Coordinates of C-alpha atoms in Angstrom, one line a residue:
M1 CA -60.6 -33.8 -28.4
A2 CA -59.6 -30.2 -28.6
S3 CA -58.2 -28.8 -31.8
S4 CA -56.5 -25.4 -32.3
S5 CA -56.0 -23.0 -35.0
T6 CA -55.0 -19.6 -35.5
L7 CA -57.8 -17.0 -36.0
S8 CA -58.8 -16.5 -39.4
R9 CA -61.6 -13.8 -38.8
R10 CA -59.0 -11.6 -36.9
S11 CA -55.2 -11.7 -38.0
L12 CA -53.8 -11.1 -34.5
L13 CA -53.3 -14.1 -32.2
K14 CA -50.8 -16.7 -33.1
V15 CA -47.7 -14.9 -33.1
G16 CA -44.3 -16.5 -31.8
G17 CA -41.2 -14.6 -31.1
G18 CA -40.7 -11.6 -29.0
L19 CA -38.8 -11.1 -25.9
G20 CA -39.9 -12.3 -22.5
L21 CA -40.7 -9.1 -20.6
L22 CA -40.0 -10.1 -17.0
A23 CA -37.0 -12.2 -15.3
A24 CA -37.6 -15.4 -13.5
A25 CA -39.4 -14.9 -10.1
S26 CA -37.1 -14.3 -7.0
Q27 CA -37.9 -16.5 -4.3
I28 CA -36.9 -13.7 -1.9
T29 CA -39.7 -12.0 -0.3
P30 CA -39.8 -8.2 -1.1
A31 CA -39.3 -5.2 1.0
W32 CA -42.7 -4.0 0.5
A33 CA -44.1 -7.2 1.9
T34 CA -42.3 -7.1 5.0
G35 CA -42.8 -3.3 5.4
K36 CA -38.9 -2.6 5.7
G37 CA -38.3 -0.9 2.4
T38 CA -37.3 2.7 1.7
K39 CA -40.0 5.4 2.5
V40 CA -43.0 6.4 0.3
S41 CA -43.4 10.0 -0.4
V42 CA -47.0 11.3 0.4
N43 CA -47.5 14.7 0.0
S44 CA -51.2 15.3 -0.6
P45 CA -54.5 13.3 0.0
E46 CA -54.9 12.9 -3.7
Q47 CA -51.3 11.2 -3.8
L48 CA -52.2 9.2 -1.0
L49 CA -55.3 7.6 -2.6
S50 CA -53.4 7.1 -5.8
L51 CA -51.0 4.8 -4.2
S52 CA -51.2 1.2 -4.7
A53 CA -52.1 -1.0 -1.5
V54 CA -48.8 -2.3 -1.2
D55 CA -46.9 1.4 -1.5
L56 CA -49.6 2.3 1.0
S57 CA -48.8 -0.1 3.3
Q58 CA -45.1 0.7 3.0
A59 CA -45.9 4.4 3.4
I60 CA -47.7 3.5 6.9
R61 CA -45.0 1.1 8.1
G62 CA -42.4 3.7 7.2
G63 CA -44.0 6.6 8.6
S64 CA -44.4 8.7 5.6
V65 CA -48.4 8.8 6.4
S66 CA -50.3 8.0 9.8
C67 CA -53.3 5.9 9.9
S68 CA -55.1 8.7 10.8
E69 CA -54.3 10.6 7.6
V70 CA -55.2 7.5 5.7
M71 CA -58.5 6.8 7.3
T72 CA -59.4 10.7 6.7
A73 CA -58.4 10.6 3.1
Y74 CA -60.5 7.5 2.5
L75 CA -63.7 8.7 4.3
D76 CA -63.5 12.2 2.5
Q77 CA -63.4 10.3 -1.0
I78 CA -66.5 8.1 0.4
E79 CA -68.2 11.3 1.4
T80 CA -67.5 12.9 -1.8
Y81 CA -68.4 10.2 -4.4
N82 CA -70.4 7.6 -2.6
P83 CA -73.7 9.4 -3.2
T84 CA -72.9 8.7 -6.7
Y85 CA -71.8 5.4 -7.0
N86 CA -73.4 3.8 -4.1
A87 CA -70.7 1.2 -3.5
I88 CA -70.0 1.4 0.2
V89 CA -73.2 0.6 2.7
S90 CA -73.7 0.5 6.4
L91 CA -70.8 2.9 6.7
R92 CA -69.8 3.2 10.5
D93 CA -69.4 6.4 12.4
R94 CA -66.7 8.6 11.4
E95 CA -65.7 9.3 14.9
Q96 CA -65.5 5.7 16.1
L97 CA -63.4 5.1 12.8
M98 CA -61.2 8.1 13.5
D99 CA -60.5 6.7 17.2
E100 CA -59.5 3.3 15.8
A101 CA -57.2 4.7 13.4
S102 CA -55.5 6.9 16.1
R103 CA -55.1 3.6 18.2
A104 CA -53.5 1.9 15.2
D105 CA -50.9 4.9 15.2
T106 CA -50.5 4.4 18.9
E107 CA -49.5 0.8 18.3
L108 CA -47.0 1.6 15.6
Q109 CA -45.4 4.2 18.1
R110 CA -45.1 1.5 20.6
G111 CA -43.5 -0.9 18.0
Q112 CA -46.8 -3.2 17.7
Y113 CA -47.2 -3.8 13.9
R114 CA -50.3 -6.0 13.1
G115 CA -49.4 -6.9 9.4
W116 CA -49.3 -5.4 5.9
M117 CA -52.9 -4.2 6.6
H118 CA -52.3 -2.1 9.6
G119 CA -54.5 1.0 9.8
F120 CA -56.3 0.2 6.3
P121 CA -59.8 1.3 5.9
H122 CA -61.7 -1.9 4.7
A123 CA -65.1 -2.6 3.6
V124 CA -66.5 -6.4 3.6
K125 CA -68.8 -7.5 1.0
D126 CA -72.2 -7.6 2.4
L127 CA -72.7 -11.3 1.8
A128 CA -69.8 -12.0 4.5
A129 CA -70.6 -11.9 8.4
T130 CA -69.0 -9.0 10.1
K131 CA -69.5 -9.3 14.1
G132 CA -71.1 -6.3 15.2
L133 CA -72.1 -4.8 11.7
K134 CA -75.2 -5.2 9.8
T135 CA -75.0 -7.9 7.2
S136 CA -78.1 -8.0 5.1
L137 CA -77.2 -10.1 2.1
G138 CA -78.8 -7.2 0.2
S139 CA -82.3 -8.8 1.5
P140 CA -84.9 -6.9 3.4
I141 CA -85.5 -10.0 5.3
L142 CA -82.1 -9.7 6.7
K143 CA -81.7 -5.9 6.7
D144 CA -81.2 -5.6 10.5
W145 CA -79.1 -8.9 11.1
V146 CA -76.1 -8.2 13.1
P147 CA -73.9 -11.2 13.5
G148 CA -72.1 -12.1 16.5
H149 CA -69.1 -13.4 14.6
D150 CA -66.7 -12.8 11.6
A151 CA -66.4 -14.8 8.7
I152 CA -63.1 -16.5 8.6
F153 CA -61.3 -14.3 6.0
V154 CA -62.5 -11.2 8.2
E155 CA -61.0 -12.5 11.2
R156 CA -57.8 -12.6 9.2
L157 CA -58.1 -9.2 7.8
R158 CA -58.5 -7.9 11.2
E159 CA -55.7 -9.7 12.6
A160 CA -53.6 -8.1 9.7
G161 CA -54.5 -4.8 10.9
A162 CA -57.4 -3.7 8.8
I163 CA -60.1 -1.7 10.3
I164 CA -63.6 -2.5 9.1
I165 CA -65.4 0.5 8.0
G166 CA -68.8 -0.9 6.6
K167 CA -69.7 -3.1 3.9
T168 CA -69.8 -3.3 0.0
N169 CA -73.1 -3.5 -1.8
T170 CA -74.4 -6.7 -3.5
P171 CA -77.6 -8.0 -5.1
E172 CA -79.9 -9.8 -2.9
F173 CA -78.3 -13.0 -1.7
G174 CA -75.7 -12.4 -4.1
L175 CA -78.0 -13.5 -7.1
G176 CA -77.1 -11.9 -10.5
S177 CA -74.2 -10.0 -12.0
Q178 CA -76.1 -6.6 -11.5
T179 CA -75.7 -4.9 -8.0
Y180 CA -79.0 -3.6 -7.0
N181 CA -81.3 -4.5 -4.0
S182 CA -84.5 -3.0 -2.3
V183 CA -82.4 -2.1 0.8
F184 CA -79.4 0.1 -0.3
G185 CA -80.5 0.5 -4.1
V186 CA -78.3 0.3 -7.3
T187 CA -74.5 0.4 -7.4
R188 CA -73.1 2.2 -10.6
N189 CA -70.2 2.0 -12.8
A190 CA -67.2 3.7 -11.9
Y191 CA -66.5 4.6 -15.6
N192 CA -69.9 5.7 -16.2
P193 CA -72.5 5.9 -13.4
D194 CA -75.3 5.6 -16.0
L195 CA -74.0 2.0 -16.2
C196 CA -74.2 -1.1 -14.3
A197 CA -71.3 -2.2 -12.0
G198 CA -71.5 -5.8 -12.4
G199 CA -72.0 -8.1 -9.5
S200 CA -72.5 -9.8 -7.3
S201 CA -69.2 -7.8 -5.9
G202 CA -70.3 -4.8 -7.7
G203 CA -69.7 -2.4 -4.6
A204 CA -66.3 -4.0 -4.1
A205 CA -65.2 -3.4 -7.6
V206 CA -66.5 0.2 -7.8
A207 CA -65.1 1.1 -4.4
I208 CA -61.6 0.2 -5.5
A209 CA -62.0 1.7 -8.9
T210 CA -63.3 5.2 -7.2
G211 CA -60.4 5.1 -4.7
M212 CA -62.8 4.4 -2.0
V213 CA -60.8 1.5 -0.4
P214 CA -57.3 0.3 -1.1
V215 CA -58.2 -3.5 -1.8
A216 CA -61.5 -5.4 -1.6
D217 CA -62.8 -8.7 -0.7
G218 CA -65.4 -10.2 -3.1
S219 CA -67.0 -13.7 -3.4
D220 CA -67.8 -15.7 -6.6
M221 CA -70.2 -18.4 -7.5
M222 CA -71.0 -17.1 -11.2
G223 CA -68.3 -14.8 -11.9
S224 CA -69.0 -12.3 -9.0
L225 CA -65.2 -11.6 -8.7
R226 CA -64.6 -11.4 -12.5
N227 CA -67.6 -9.6 -14.0
P228 CA -67.7 -6.6 -11.7
A229 CA -63.7 -6.5 -12.1
A230 CA -64.1 -6.6 -16.0
Y231 CA -66.8 -3.8 -15.8
N232 CA -64.7 -1.5 -13.8
N233 CA -61.1 -2.3 -15.2
I234 CA -59.5 -3.7 -12.0
I235 CA -58.3 -7.2 -11.0
G236 CA -60.5 -9.9 -9.7
F237 CA -59.5 -13.4 -8.7
R238 CA -61.3 -16.5 -7.8
P239 CA -59.0 -18.7 -6.3
S240 CA -58.8 -22.6 -6.6
Q241 CA -61.6 -24.3 -4.7
G242 CA -60.5 -24.7 -0.8
L243 CA -57.7 -22.2 -1.2
V244 CA -59.7 -19.5 0.9
P245 CA -61.8 -21.3 3.6
F246 CA -65.4 -20.4 3.3
G247 CA -67.4 -20.1 6.6
P248 CA -68.0 -20.6 9.5
T249 CA -70.9 -22.1 7.9
K250 CA -73.5 -25.1 8.6
E251 CA -72.6 -26.9 5.6
V252 CA -68.8 -27.7 4.9
F253 CA -68.9 -30.7 2.3
Y254 CA -71.1 -29.9 -0.4
Q255 CA -70.9 -26.0 -0.9
Q256 CA -68.1 -26.0 -3.5
L257 CA -69.2 -23.4 -6.0
G258 CA -69.1 -20.1 -4.4
Y259 CA -66.5 -18.7 -2.2
E260 CA -64.4 -15.6 -1.4
G261 CA -61.3 -14.1 -3.1
P262 CA -59.4 -11.0 -3.5
M263 CA -59.8 -7.7 -5.8
G264 CA -57.3 -4.8 -6.4
R265 CA -56.3 -2.2 -8.6
T266 CA -53.2 -4.3 -9.6
V267 CA -52.3 -8.0 -9.5
Q268 CA -49.6 -7.3 -6.8
D269 CA -52.2 -5.6 -4.6
T270 CA -54.8 -8.6 -5.4
A271 CA -52.1 -11.4 -4.5
M272 CA -51.2 -9.5 -1.3
L273 CA -54.8 -9.7 -0.1
L274 CA -55.0 -13.4 -1.1
S275 CA -51.8 -14.1 1.1
T276 CA -54.1 -12.8 3.9
M277 CA -57.4 -14.7 3.0
A278 CA -55.8 -17.9 2.2
G279 CA -54.7 -20.6 4.2
Y280 CA -56.2 -23.8 5.9
D281 CA -58.7 -23.6 8.7
S282 CA -59.9 -26.8 10.4
R283 CA -63.6 -25.5 10.5
V284 CA -63.5 -26.0 6.8
P285 CA -62.2 -29.7 6.2
L286 CA -62.0 -29.1 2.4
S287 CA -59.8 -26.0 2.8
Q288 CA -56.1 -26.4 1.5
K289 CA -53.1 -26.7 3.5
S290 CA -51.1 -24.0 1.3
N291 CA -48.4 -21.6 2.0
P292 CA -50.4 -18.1 1.8
T293 CA -46.8 -16.3 2.1
S294 CA -45.9 -17.2 -1.5
F295 CA -48.6 -14.7 -2.6
A296 CA -46.6 -12.0 -0.8
G297 CA -43.6 -12.7 -3.1
N298 CA -42.4 -11.5 -6.2
L299 CA -44.6 -12.0 -9.2
D300 CA -42.1 -11.5 -11.7
T301 CA -41.8 -14.7 -14.1
N302 CA -40.1 -15.7 -17.3
T303 CA -43.0 -15.6 -19.9
Q304 CA -40.8 -16.6 -23.2
G305 CA -42.7 -19.5 -24.6
L306 CA -46.0 -18.9 -22.7
K307 CA -48.9 -20.6 -24.5
V308 CA -52.6 -19.2 -24.1
A309 CA -55.6 -21.3 -25.2
W310 CA -58.5 -18.8 -26.5
L311 CA -62.0 -20.2 -26.4
G312 CA -63.8 -17.0 -27.5
D313 CA -67.4 -17.7 -27.7
F314 CA -66.9 -21.3 -28.1
N315 CA -67.3 -21.0 -31.9
G316 CA -70.5 -19.1 -31.8
Y317 CA -72.3 -21.1 -29.1
L318 CA -72.4 -18.1 -26.6
A319 CA -74.5 -15.0 -27.5
T320 CA -72.0 -12.0 -27.5
E321 CA -72.6 -8.4 -27.9
P322 CA -70.6 -7.2 -31.1
G323 CA -67.3 -5.7 -30.3
V324 CA -66.7 -7.7 -27.3
L325 CA -64.4 -10.3 -28.9
D326 CA -62.6 -7.6 -31.0
V327 CA -61.8 -6.1 -27.7
C328 CA -60.4 -9.1 -25.9
E329 CA -58.7 -10.3 -29.2
Q330 CA -56.9 -6.8 -29.5
A331 CA -55.8 -7.3 -25.8
L332 CA -54.5 -10.7 -26.1
K333 CA -51.9 -9.3 -28.5
H334 CA -50.1 -8.2 -25.1
F335 CA -49.1 -11.7 -24.6
N336 CA -47.2 -11.6 -27.9
T337 CA -45.2 -8.8 -26.6
I338 CA -44.0 -10.9 -23.5
G339 CA -42.8 -13.5 -25.8
G340 CA -46.2 -15.6 -25.7
T341 CA -48.2 -17.3 -28.3
V342 CA -52.2 -17.5 -28.3
E343 CA -54.1 -20.1 -30.2
A344 CA -57.7 -20.3 -30.9
V345 CA -59.1 -23.7 -29.6
D346 CA -62.1 -25.5 -30.3
M347 CA -62.8 -27.8 -27.4
K348 CA -65.5 -29.8 -29.2
Y349 CA -67.4 -30.3 -26.0
P350 CA -71.2 -30.0 -25.6
M351 CA -71.4 -26.7 -23.7
E352 CA -75.2 -27.0 -23.4
E353 CA -74.5 -29.9 -21.2
V354 CA -72.2 -27.6 -19.2
W355 CA -75.0 -25.0 -18.7
Q356 CA -77.5 -27.5 -17.7
T357 CA -75.0 -29.1 -14.9
W358 CA -74.6 -25.5 -13.8
L359 CA -78.3 -24.9 -13.5
T360 CA -78.8 -28.1 -11.6
L361 CA -75.9 -27.7 -9.1
R362 CA -76.9 -23.9 -8.3
H363 CA -80.3 -24.7 -7.8
F364 CA -79.4 -27.4 -5.4
L365 CA -77.1 -25.4 -3.4
I366 CA -79.3 -22.1 -3.2
A367 CA -82.2 -24.1 -2.1
G368 CA -80.1 -25.6 0.4
I369 CA -79.1 -22.5 1.7
A370 CA -82.2 -20.5 1.6
S371 CA -85.0 -22.7 1.6
G372 CA -85.3 -22.0 5.6
L373 CA -86.0 -18.4 4.7
Y374 CA -88.3 -19.4 1.7
S375 CA -90.3 -21.8 3.9
K376 CA -92.1 -18.6 5.6
E377 CA -94.8 -16.9 3.3
S378 CA -93.9 -13.5 4.9
N379 CA -90.4 -13.7 3.7
R380 CA -91.2 -15.1 0.4
A381 CA -93.3 -11.9 -0.2
L382 CA -90.1 -10.0 0.1
M383 CA -87.8 -12.3 -2.2
K384 CA -86.9 -11.1 -5.8
P385 CA -88.5 -13.5 -8.4
E386 CA -85.2 -14.8 -9.2
A387 CA -84.2 -16.1 -5.8
I388 CA -87.6 -17.7 -5.5
W389 CA -87.0 -19.4 -9.1
E390 CA -83.7 -20.7 -7.9
I391 CA -84.9 -22.1 -4.6
E392 CA -88.1 -23.8 -6.0
G393 CA -86.0 -25.3 -8.9
G394 CA -83.7 -26.9 -6.1
L395 CA -86.7 -28.2 -4.3
E396 CA -87.9 -30.2 -7.4
L397 CA -84.4 -31.9 -7.9
S398 CA -83.9 -35.6 -7.1
A399 CA -80.7 -37.0 -5.4
M400 CA -80.1 -38.5 -8.8
D401 CA -80.2 -35.4 -10.6
V402 CA -77.7 -34.0 -8.5
Y403 CA -75.2 -37.0 -8.6
K404 CA -75.7 -36.9 -12.5
A405 CA -74.5 -33.2 -12.5
S406 CA -71.8 -34.0 -10.4
K407 CA -70.5 -36.7 -12.9
A408 CA -71.1 -33.9 -15.9
R409 CA -69.1 -31.7 -13.8
T410 CA -66.2 -34.2 -13.5
S411 CA -66.3 -34.8 -17.2
W412 CA -66.0 -30.8 -17.8
Y413 CA -63.2 -30.7 -15.5
H414 CA -61.2 -33.4 -17.2
A415 CA -61.7 -31.7 -20.7
L416 CA -60.3 -28.5 -19.3
D417 CA -57.7 -30.0 -17.2
K418 CA -56.4 -31.9 -20.5
L419 CA -55.8 -28.5 -22.2
F420 CA -53.3 -27.5 -19.3
D421 CA -51.0 -30.1 -20.7
T422 CA -50.5 -27.8 -23.7
Y423 CA -51.4 -24.4 -22.5
D424 CA -50.2 -22.5 -19.5
V425 CA -53.7 -20.6 -19.2
V426 CA -56.8 -20.7 -20.9
A427 CA -58.9 -17.3 -22.0
L428 CA -62.3 -16.2 -22.2
P429 CA -64.1 -13.1 -22.0
S430 CA -65.3 -11.9 -18.5
A431 CA -68.6 -11.1 -19.9
Q432 CA -70.7 -11.5 -23.1
L433 CA -71.7 -8.0 -23.1
F434 CA -70.4 -4.6 -22.1
P435 CA -71.9 -2.8 -18.9
F436 CA -75.3 -2.0 -19.7
S437 CA -78.0 0.5 -18.2
A438 CA -77.9 0.7 -14.2
D439 CA -81.7 0.6 -14.5
T440 CA -82.0 -2.8 -16.2
H441 CA -82.0 -5.7 -13.8
W442 CA -80.7 -8.0 -16.5
P443 CA -80.5 -8.0 -20.2
K444 CA -83.3 -10.0 -22.1
E445 CA -81.4 -10.4 -25.1
I446 CA -77.8 -10.4 -26.6
N447 CA -77.3 -9.9 -30.3
G448 CA -80.9 -11.0 -31.1
R449 CA -80.5 -14.1 -28.9
T450 CA -83.1 -14.3 -26.1
M451 CA -81.9 -14.8 -22.6
D452 CA -84.1 -17.7 -20.9
T453 CA -82.8 -17.1 -17.7
Y454 CA -81.6 -14.1 -15.4
H455 CA -78.3 -15.2 -15.7
R456 CA -77.8 -16.6 -19.2
W457 CA -76.1 -13.4 -20.2
M458 CA -73.2 -14.5 -17.8
E459 CA -72.9 -18.2 -19.1
V460 CA -69.3 -17.4 -20.2
V461 CA -68.2 -17.7 -16.5
T462 CA -69.7 -21.0 -15.6
P463 CA -66.7 -23.2 -17.3
G464 CA -64.4 -21.6 -14.9
T465 CA -66.5 -22.0 -11.9
L466 CA -67.4 -25.7 -12.4
S467 CA -64.0 -26.4 -12.9
G468 CA -62.7 -25.4 -9.4
C469 CA -60.0 -23.8 -11.2
P470 CA -58.1 -20.5 -10.4
V471 CA -59.5 -17.8 -12.6
A472 CA -58.0 -14.1 -13.0
N473 CA -59.9 -11.2 -14.6
V474 CA -57.5 -9.0 -16.3
P475 CA -58.6 -5.7 -17.8
A476 CA -59.2 -6.1 -21.5
G477 CA -59.8 -2.3 -22.6
F478 CA -62.6 -0.3 -23.6
D479 CA -65.0 -0.1 -26.6
S480 CA -65.7 2.9 -28.9
Q481 CA -68.2 4.3 -26.0
G482 CA -65.6 4.0 -23.3
R483 CA -67.3 0.7 -21.7
P484 CA -64.7 -1.7 -19.8
M485 CA -64.3 -5.3 -20.5
G486 CA -62.1 -7.9 -19.2
I487 CA -60.4 -11.4 -20.0
Q488 CA -60.6 -14.5 -17.8
L489 CA -57.3 -16.2 -17.4
I490 CA -57.9 -20.0 -16.2
G491 CA -55.1 -22.2 -14.9
R492 CA -54.7 -25.7 -13.7
N493 CA -56.2 -26.5 -10.4
K494 CA -53.9 -25.3 -7.5
E495 CA -51.7 -23.1 -9.6
D496 CA -53.0 -19.9 -8.3
L497 CA -49.5 -18.5 -8.1
K498 CA -48.7 -19.2 -11.7
V499 CA -51.9 -17.5 -12.9
L500 CA -51.4 -14.4 -11.1
K501 CA -47.6 -14.2 -12.1
I502 CA -49.0 -14.6 -15.7
A503 CA -51.7 -12.0 -15.1
H504 CA -49.0 -9.8 -13.7
A505 CA -46.8 -10.0 -16.9
Y506 CA -49.9 -9.3 -18.9
E507 CA -50.7 -6.4 -16.8
Q508 CA -47.2 -4.8 -17.0
A509 CA -47.5 -5.1 -20.9
A510 CA -51.0 -3.8 -21.3
K511 CA -50.8 -0.9 -18.8
L512 CA -54.7 -1.0 -18.9
T513 CA -55.0 -0.6 -14.9
Q514 CA -53.3 2.7 -15.2
T515 CA -56.5 4.1 -17.0
N516 CA -58.5 5.7 -14.2
P517 CA -61.9 6.6 -14.3
T518 CA -63.2 10.4 -14.3
L519 CA -65.3 10.7 -11.2
V520 CA -68.6 12.5 -10.9
K521 CA -70.1 14.0 -7.9
S522 CA -73.8 13.8 -7.3

């Protein structure tokens, strides 16, 4: 049974009272979601790039700026800063992109409006298939692969009007929370290019934070929408299992740990992108029959009486760099401002069992997905050691090993779900250490404790993944060295909109997304 208490080591959290910051949510779709609001003033490329994605959409629809002007501004930003940060890869020819932007302008002139992303430059994470555009998965084995189809969510982005300009960088096969590979190199942190970007959606997070794209898609098996968002002071959202259909793929029943989701500079931008990515697809039978338009509505909510469970480092179980908990707990005070209460909770759960469950299921899935490539000796010579370790670990598993791990996953889910009878969201740090050197593949120790695998330093994200519940990363602030950190907000399964509304209320109080990086040219 979980027990709760106020934090004795840090006098900050259990504070009642305060006024709710935001009014109850309106059920009316706001003007910015329909594109029929007032015009947004845009007087310079700099001002254009500073617009939220929602405001940019309204500016395009309202005629304040043309799709061609938008494309020019973003391509110029990429040309100026991508050599430093290496977020965008496989960038398409500028002339072709300008032609597509011009066609988008012509469509608007004719009264043809595709959707809220009409004319948006968008770069797809390099794990997702893009028809006619190289999709390497960060692997030298696949560096020349050009799919003949789009991933399901990419189909939806195109239908909503997005112009695919290229891809965002990712580690090889998306393995690891540090974005580097032998095909495109290292992606660097938006707030300090000497530091890593996180991963595996590191390119996506940095592209948003540096103003190279309005919003970005990512994917998340082991924190890949959360860790890079935390490291770059933006929003990342891992949806409930099945909300965003993962495919097309050859296996549609067992692959339930990793799937796609949205990232943005603000929660509102992130929710709008989710409204495009989410929704049932018959090709993915476990996808949810949801109402994606609900994410395009008003995110204001009544936060009076909100209750947050803070799990911290699981009573010292997790190795954590000094300062991480302090930054997060300072940030949690913002819930007090909006009328909430934060309580430290000891779940009294065997977390090592959760980790072993994770190792088994991850081995199982990665081996299933990549064993075909691994079977060729020439391919194995090109794979990074971490990929080989995952696949070989999976090949050694028995069916009973996997079944037992699934039972253990179920046990963890039930333990976490019970917390939601008392709390609205459960909070954890989004990483166990601050961004580290971009030249380090993965940290070998944290605070004197050895990391026994290449991903043990990201163990803090596995409870959220194994639950299948919605998880938002919200910025927590910066340490004394200016290194960003984030907080995971986990909600009850299928309560994605509630989590986004709480994240939005926190964002409005904390105002941390307003702290932009000082960009560096090569």
